[in-house]
Every structure is written in structure tokens, then in C-alpha cells.
Coordinates of C-alpha atoms in Angstrom, one line a residue:
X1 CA -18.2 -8.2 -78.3
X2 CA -16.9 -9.7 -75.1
X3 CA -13.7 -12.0 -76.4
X4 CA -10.2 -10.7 -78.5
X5 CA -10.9 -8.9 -81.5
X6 CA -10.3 -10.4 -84.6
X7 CA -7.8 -9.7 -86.9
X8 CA -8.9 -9.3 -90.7
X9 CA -7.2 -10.2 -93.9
X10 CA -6.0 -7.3 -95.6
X11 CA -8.0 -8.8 -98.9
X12 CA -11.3 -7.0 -97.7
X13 CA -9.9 -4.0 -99.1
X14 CA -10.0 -5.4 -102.5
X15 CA -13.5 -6.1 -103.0
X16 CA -13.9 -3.1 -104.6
X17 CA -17.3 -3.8 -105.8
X18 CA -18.5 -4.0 -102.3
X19 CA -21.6 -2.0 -101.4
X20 CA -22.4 -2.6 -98.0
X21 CA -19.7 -3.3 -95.0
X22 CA -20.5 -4.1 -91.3
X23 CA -16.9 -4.1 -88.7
X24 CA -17.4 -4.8 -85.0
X25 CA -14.8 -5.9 -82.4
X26 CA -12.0 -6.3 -84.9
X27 CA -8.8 -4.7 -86.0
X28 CA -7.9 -3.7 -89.5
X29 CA -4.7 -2.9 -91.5
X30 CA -5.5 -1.6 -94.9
X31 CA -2.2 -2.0 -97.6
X32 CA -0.3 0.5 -98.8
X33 CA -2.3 -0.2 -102.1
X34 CA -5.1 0.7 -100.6
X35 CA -7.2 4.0 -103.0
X36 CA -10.7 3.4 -101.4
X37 CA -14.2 1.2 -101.8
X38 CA -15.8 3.8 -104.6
X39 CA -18.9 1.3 -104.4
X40 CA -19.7 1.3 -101.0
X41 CA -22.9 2.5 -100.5
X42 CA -23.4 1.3 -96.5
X43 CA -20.7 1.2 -93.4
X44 CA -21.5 0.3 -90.2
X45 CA -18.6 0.3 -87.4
X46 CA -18.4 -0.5 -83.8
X47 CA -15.2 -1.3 -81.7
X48 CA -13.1 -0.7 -84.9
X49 CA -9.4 -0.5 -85.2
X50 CA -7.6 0.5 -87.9
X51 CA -3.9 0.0 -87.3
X52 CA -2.0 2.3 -90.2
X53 CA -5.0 4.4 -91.2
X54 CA -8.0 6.0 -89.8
X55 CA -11.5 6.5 -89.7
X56 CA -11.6 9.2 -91.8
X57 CA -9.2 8.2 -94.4
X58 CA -11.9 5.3 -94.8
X59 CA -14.6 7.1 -95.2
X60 CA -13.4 9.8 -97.3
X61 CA -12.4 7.4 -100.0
X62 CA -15.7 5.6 -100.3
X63 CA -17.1 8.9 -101.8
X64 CA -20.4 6.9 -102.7
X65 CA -21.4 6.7 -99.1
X66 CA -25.0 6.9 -98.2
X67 CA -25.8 5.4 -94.8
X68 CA -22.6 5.9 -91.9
X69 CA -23.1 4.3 -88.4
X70 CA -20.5 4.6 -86.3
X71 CA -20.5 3.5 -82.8
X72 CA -16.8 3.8 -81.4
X73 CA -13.7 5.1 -82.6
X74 CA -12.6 8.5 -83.6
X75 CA -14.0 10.9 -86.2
X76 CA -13.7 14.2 -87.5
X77 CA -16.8 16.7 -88.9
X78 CA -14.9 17.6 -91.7
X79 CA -14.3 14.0 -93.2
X80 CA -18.1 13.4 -92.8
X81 CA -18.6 17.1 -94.6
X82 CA -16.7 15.6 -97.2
X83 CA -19.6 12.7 -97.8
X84 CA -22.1 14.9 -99.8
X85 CA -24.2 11.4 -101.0
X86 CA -25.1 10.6 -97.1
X87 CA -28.5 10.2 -96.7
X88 CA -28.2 8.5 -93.3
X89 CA -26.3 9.0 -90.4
X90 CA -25.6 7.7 -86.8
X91 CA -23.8 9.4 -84.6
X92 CA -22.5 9.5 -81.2
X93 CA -21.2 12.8 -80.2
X94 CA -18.3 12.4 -78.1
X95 CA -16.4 10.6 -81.0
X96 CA -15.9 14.0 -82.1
X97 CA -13.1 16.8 -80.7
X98 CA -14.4 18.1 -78.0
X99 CA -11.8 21.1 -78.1
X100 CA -13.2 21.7 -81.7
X101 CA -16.3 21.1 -81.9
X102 CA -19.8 23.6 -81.3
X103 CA -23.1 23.9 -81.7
X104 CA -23.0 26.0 -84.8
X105 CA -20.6 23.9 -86.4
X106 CA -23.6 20.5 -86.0
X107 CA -26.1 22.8 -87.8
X108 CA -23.6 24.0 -90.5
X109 CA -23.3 20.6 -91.3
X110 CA -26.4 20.1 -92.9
X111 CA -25.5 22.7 -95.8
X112 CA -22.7 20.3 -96.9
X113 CA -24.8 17.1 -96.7
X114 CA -27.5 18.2 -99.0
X115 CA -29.2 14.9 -99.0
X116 CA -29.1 13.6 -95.7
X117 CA -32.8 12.7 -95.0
X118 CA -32.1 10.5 -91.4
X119 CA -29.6 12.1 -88.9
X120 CA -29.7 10.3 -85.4
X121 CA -27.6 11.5 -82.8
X122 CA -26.6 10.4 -79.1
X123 CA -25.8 12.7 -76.4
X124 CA -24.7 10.7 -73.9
X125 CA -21.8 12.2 -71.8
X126 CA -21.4 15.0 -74.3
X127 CA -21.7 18.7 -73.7
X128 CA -21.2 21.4 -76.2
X129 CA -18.7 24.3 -75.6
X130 CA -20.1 26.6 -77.7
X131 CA -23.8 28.8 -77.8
X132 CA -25.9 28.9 -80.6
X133 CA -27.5 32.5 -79.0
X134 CA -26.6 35.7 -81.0
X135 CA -25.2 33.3 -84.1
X136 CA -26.8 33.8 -87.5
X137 CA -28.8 30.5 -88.5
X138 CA -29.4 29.0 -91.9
X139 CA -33.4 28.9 -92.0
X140 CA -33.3 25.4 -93.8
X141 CA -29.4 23.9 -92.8
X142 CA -31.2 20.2 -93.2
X143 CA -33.0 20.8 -96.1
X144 CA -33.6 17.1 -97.2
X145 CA -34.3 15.6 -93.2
X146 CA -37.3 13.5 -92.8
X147 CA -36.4 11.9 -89.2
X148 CA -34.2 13.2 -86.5
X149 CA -33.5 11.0 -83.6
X150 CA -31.8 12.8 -80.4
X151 CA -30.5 10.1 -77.8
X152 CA -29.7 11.1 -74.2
X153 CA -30.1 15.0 -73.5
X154 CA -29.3 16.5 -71.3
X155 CA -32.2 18.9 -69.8
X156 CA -29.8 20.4 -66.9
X157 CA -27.5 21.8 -69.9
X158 CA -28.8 24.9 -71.6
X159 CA -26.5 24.6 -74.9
X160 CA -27.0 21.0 -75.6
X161 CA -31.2 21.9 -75.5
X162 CA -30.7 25.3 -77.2
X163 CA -28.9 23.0 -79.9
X164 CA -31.8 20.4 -80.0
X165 CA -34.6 23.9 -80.8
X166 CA -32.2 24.7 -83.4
X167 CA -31.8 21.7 -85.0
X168 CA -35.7 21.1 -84.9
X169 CA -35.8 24.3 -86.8
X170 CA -33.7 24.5 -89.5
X171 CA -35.1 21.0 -90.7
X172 CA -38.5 22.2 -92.6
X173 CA -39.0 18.6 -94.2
X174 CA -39.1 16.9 -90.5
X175 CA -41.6 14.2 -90.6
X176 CA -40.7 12.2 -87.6
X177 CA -38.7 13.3 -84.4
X178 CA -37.8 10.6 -81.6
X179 CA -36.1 12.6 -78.5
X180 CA -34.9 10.3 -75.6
X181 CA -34.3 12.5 -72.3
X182 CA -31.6 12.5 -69.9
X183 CA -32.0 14.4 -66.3
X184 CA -29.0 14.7 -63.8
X185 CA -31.1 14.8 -60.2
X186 CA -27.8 16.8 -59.0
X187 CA -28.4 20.2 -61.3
X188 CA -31.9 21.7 -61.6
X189 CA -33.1 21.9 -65.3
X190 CA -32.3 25.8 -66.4
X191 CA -35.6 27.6 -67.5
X192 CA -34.4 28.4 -71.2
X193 CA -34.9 32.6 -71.5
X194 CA -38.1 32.7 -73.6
X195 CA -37.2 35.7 -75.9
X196 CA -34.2 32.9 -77.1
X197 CA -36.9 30.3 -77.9
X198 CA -39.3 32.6 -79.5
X199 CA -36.8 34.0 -82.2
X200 CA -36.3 30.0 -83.3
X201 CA -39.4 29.4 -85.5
X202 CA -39.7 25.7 -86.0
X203 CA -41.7 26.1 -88.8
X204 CA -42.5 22.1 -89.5
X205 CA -45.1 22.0 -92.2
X206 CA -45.1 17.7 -92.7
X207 CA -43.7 17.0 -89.0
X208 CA -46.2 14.2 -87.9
X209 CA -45.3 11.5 -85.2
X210 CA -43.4 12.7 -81.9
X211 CA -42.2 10.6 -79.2
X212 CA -40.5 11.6 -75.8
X213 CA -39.2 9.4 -73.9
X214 CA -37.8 10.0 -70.1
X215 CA -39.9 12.7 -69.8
X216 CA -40.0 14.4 -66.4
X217 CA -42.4 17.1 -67.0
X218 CA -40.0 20.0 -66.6
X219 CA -40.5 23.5 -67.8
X220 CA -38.2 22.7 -70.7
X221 CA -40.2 19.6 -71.7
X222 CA -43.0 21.5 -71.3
X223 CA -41.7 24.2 -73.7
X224 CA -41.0 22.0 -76.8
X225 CA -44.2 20.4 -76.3
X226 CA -45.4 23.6 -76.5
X227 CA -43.8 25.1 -80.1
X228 CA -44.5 21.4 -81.6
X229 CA -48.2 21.7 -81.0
X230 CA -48.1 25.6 -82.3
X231 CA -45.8 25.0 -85.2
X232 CA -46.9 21.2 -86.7
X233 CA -50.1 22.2 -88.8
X234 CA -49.5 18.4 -90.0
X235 CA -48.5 17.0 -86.3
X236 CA -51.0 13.8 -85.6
X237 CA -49.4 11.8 -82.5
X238 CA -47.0 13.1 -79.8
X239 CA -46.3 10.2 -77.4
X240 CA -44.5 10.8 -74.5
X241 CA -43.1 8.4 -72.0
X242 CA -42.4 9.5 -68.8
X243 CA -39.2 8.2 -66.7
X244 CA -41.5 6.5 -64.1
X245 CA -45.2 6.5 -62.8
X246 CA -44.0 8.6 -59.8
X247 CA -42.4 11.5 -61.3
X248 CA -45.8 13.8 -61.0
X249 CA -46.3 12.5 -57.6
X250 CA -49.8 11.2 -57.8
X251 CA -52.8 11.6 -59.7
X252 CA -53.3 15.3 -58.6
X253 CA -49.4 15.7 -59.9
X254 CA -51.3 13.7 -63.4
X255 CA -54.0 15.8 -63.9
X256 CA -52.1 19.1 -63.5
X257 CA -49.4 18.2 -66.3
X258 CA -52.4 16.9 -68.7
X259 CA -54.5 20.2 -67.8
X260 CA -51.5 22.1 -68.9
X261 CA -50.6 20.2 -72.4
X262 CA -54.4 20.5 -72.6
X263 CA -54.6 24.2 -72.8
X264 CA -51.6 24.3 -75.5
X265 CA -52.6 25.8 -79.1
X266 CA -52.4 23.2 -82.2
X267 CA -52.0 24.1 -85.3
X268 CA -53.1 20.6 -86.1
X269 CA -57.0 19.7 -85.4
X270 CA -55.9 16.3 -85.6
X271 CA -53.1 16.4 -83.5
X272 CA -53.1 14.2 -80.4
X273 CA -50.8 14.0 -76.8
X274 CA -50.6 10.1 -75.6
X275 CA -48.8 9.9 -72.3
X276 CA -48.1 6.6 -70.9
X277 CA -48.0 6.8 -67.2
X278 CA -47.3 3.3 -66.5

């Protein structure tokens, strides 16, 4: 990743029996000839250039696709709509138009990707324009998801988290969530309005294994701690993973978060909270 790209030979284009396809730190011209890979099953790209075509032209004619990681570059949601095999996908969220893009419009997804069973996306430095609050959700947008992974979020920004409830709970099939945290120290988290959060039902019947990592104990944390325990009949592990051993400021800081996930209602008997304070 660190020296000059490297130029490929336009022949890659003609193993059109090729399944899977991993690009990094390389540039790519695709001939004229050029009507798609209808085999390819896997494509994984990072630090990609494609000089007379783009992303989405790429994508869209390998119509077999069932696994898309992409890591840099630019895409657009309605070339990965177009994808209706994907059962996998990784996404960074600032690859897409930030003029174009909302909430809503992440969560609509899921009704054209009828199959998609991991969806991982990353945060980091993206912030939605638009508010899920008053829109009219799907109850099962994700029918098919088994594992959601949500890198980087932003607990200061009240659309991105409203987004992250939603999500949760239009995915009925959930089995595993992995939610990595991100706090700015220069805006205080938002308390989200509770009558908002109480009209998302998460409703996650086979949701079993949590983990939280950068957690800071806010109010917000504390909230989706809160409806996972209530609404996971299934739930058995929520590990969480606090930012640093001095974010409750002491023992007595501790005991006072652990009393308080203590006195939560589970749906789950079997359902345990694992925080690693070190």
C-alpha cells in the first residue's frame, strides 16, 4: 500500500469464468470489449482506480455478485440496489454522495437486496443529512440479515444513532450485532427523546451475541443496552468494552453503571452483560 500503484493488463477482464477478484493499490483500464465478469461471485477493492470506467459499471455487470467489499473509491446506492444476489456487504459510508444520500434511503436498501444476510458498515467521518423521525418504516427492510457490524458512531450525532435503532429493527433475523463507538469530547452526547425510541420495536427473536466496543457509559449506550436486553428473548452474551479503565472514574463510578445494567429487564433468562474494565 505504500509504493506506485500497479498497472494491470487489460487481459483480467477476460477471465470471464472468474469467481472471486481481490484489487488493492492498483489502476485498471477495462477495453472497450469489455460486457462484464457474469461469474464473479466475490470482489474485494481498496485503493482502486479505474481509468475509462467506474465502480459501478463494474459491479453492475457482474450481476452474480454475492460478497462486495469496498474500501476506497466512489460508489453509488443505486448500482449496489442493482446487486439483488448480495449476501455480503462492506461498506464505508462516505464513499457514498453525501448530497444524496439519507437515512431512509440505507434502510430502503434492504428491500432490494432480498438476500443480504452480512451488512457491515463504517461510520467514520460520515454524518447523515437526513431524519429517520416521522418517516414510515418497513417492519422487516433486512429480511435475510444474520450479522450487522456498525464501525465508528458517532454518539454526539442524533441521526447517525437514530439510524443505528432503525436499522437494528427492521432486521428480525439479527443473530449477531458488533457496534464499535465513536465519542467527540467537544459535543455532549444528545439524550435521544424517548417517545422516538419507544415507537422502534426491535423485535429480535434469534439475536444472540452483542459486543460494544468504546463504550463510555452514556445515556445513549445505556439506552440500546437497554431495548437489547427487553427485546432479545434469545440474547445470551452482551460484551461491552469500555474506551479505557478511567471513563467511570473509579470503582464507585463501576459499581453505579453495573447496578444500573443490573436492574434492566431481559427477555432472555440466559442472557448475560460482560464488561471488561481493563
Amino acid at each position: 500500500m505504500h509504493v506506485p500503484p500497479l498497472k494491470l493488463s487489460t487481459h483480467i477482464f477476460s477471465c470471464v469464468e472468474l469467481e472471486s477478484l481481490t484489487l488493492h493499490n492498483c489502476s485498471v483500464y477495462s477495453p472497450p470489449t469489455f460486457c462484464g465478469l457474469p461469474n464473479l461471485l466475490r470482489l474485494d477493492l481498496g485503493k482502486v482506480v479505474f481509468e475509462n470506467t467506474s465502480l459501478g459499471e463494474i459491479i453492475t455487470r457482474s450481476p452474480s455478485l454475492e460478497i462486495l467489499s469496498v474500501s476506497q473509491g466512489e460508489i453509488k446506492l443505486v448500482d449496489i440496489a442493482k446487486l439483488i444476489n448480495l449476501k455480503e456487504l462492506f461498506l464505508p459510508l462516505h464513499l457514498l454522495d453525501h448530497r444524496a444520500i439519507t437515512s431512509s434511503l440505507i434502510v430502503d436498501l434492504g428491500t432490494c437486496l432480498p438476500n443480504l444476510q452480512l451488512l457491515s458498515l463504517d461510520f467514520l467521518d460520515y454524518q447523515f443529512l437526513g431524519d429517520l423521525v416521522g418517516t414510515v418504516r418497513v417492519p422487516s427492510s433486512f429480511p435475510c440479515l444474520e450479522s450487522l457490524t456498525l464501525y465508528q458512531i458517532d454518539f454526539s450525532c442524533k441521526t447517525n444513532l437514530m439510524f443505528a435503532f432503525e436499522l437494528i429493527g427492521c432486521s428480525p433475523k439479527l443473530q449477531t450485532l458488533w457496534i464499535s463507538a465513536k465519542h467527540n469530547d467537544a459535543v455532549p452526547p444528545p439524550a435521544i427523546f424517548l417517545s422516538e425510541i419507544n415507537s422502534i420495536q426491535f423485535g429480535l427473536p434469534q439475536l444472540r451475541n452483542v459486543a460494544l466496543l468504546s463504550f463510555q457509559g452514556s445515556e445513549n449506550e445505556i439506552l440500546l443496552i437497554k431495548k437489547l436486553l427487553a427485546d432479545s428473548p434469545s440474547l445470551k452474551i452482551i460484551d461491552i468494552y469500555p474506551v479505557s479503565s478511567e471513563v467511570f472514574n473509579g470503582d464507585s463510578g463501576r459499581l453505579m453503571v453495573a447496578t444500573k445494567l443490573l436492574k434492566f429487564h431481559r427477555a432472555s433468562t440466559n442472557a448475560e452483560v460482560d464488561i471488561y474494565w481493563s
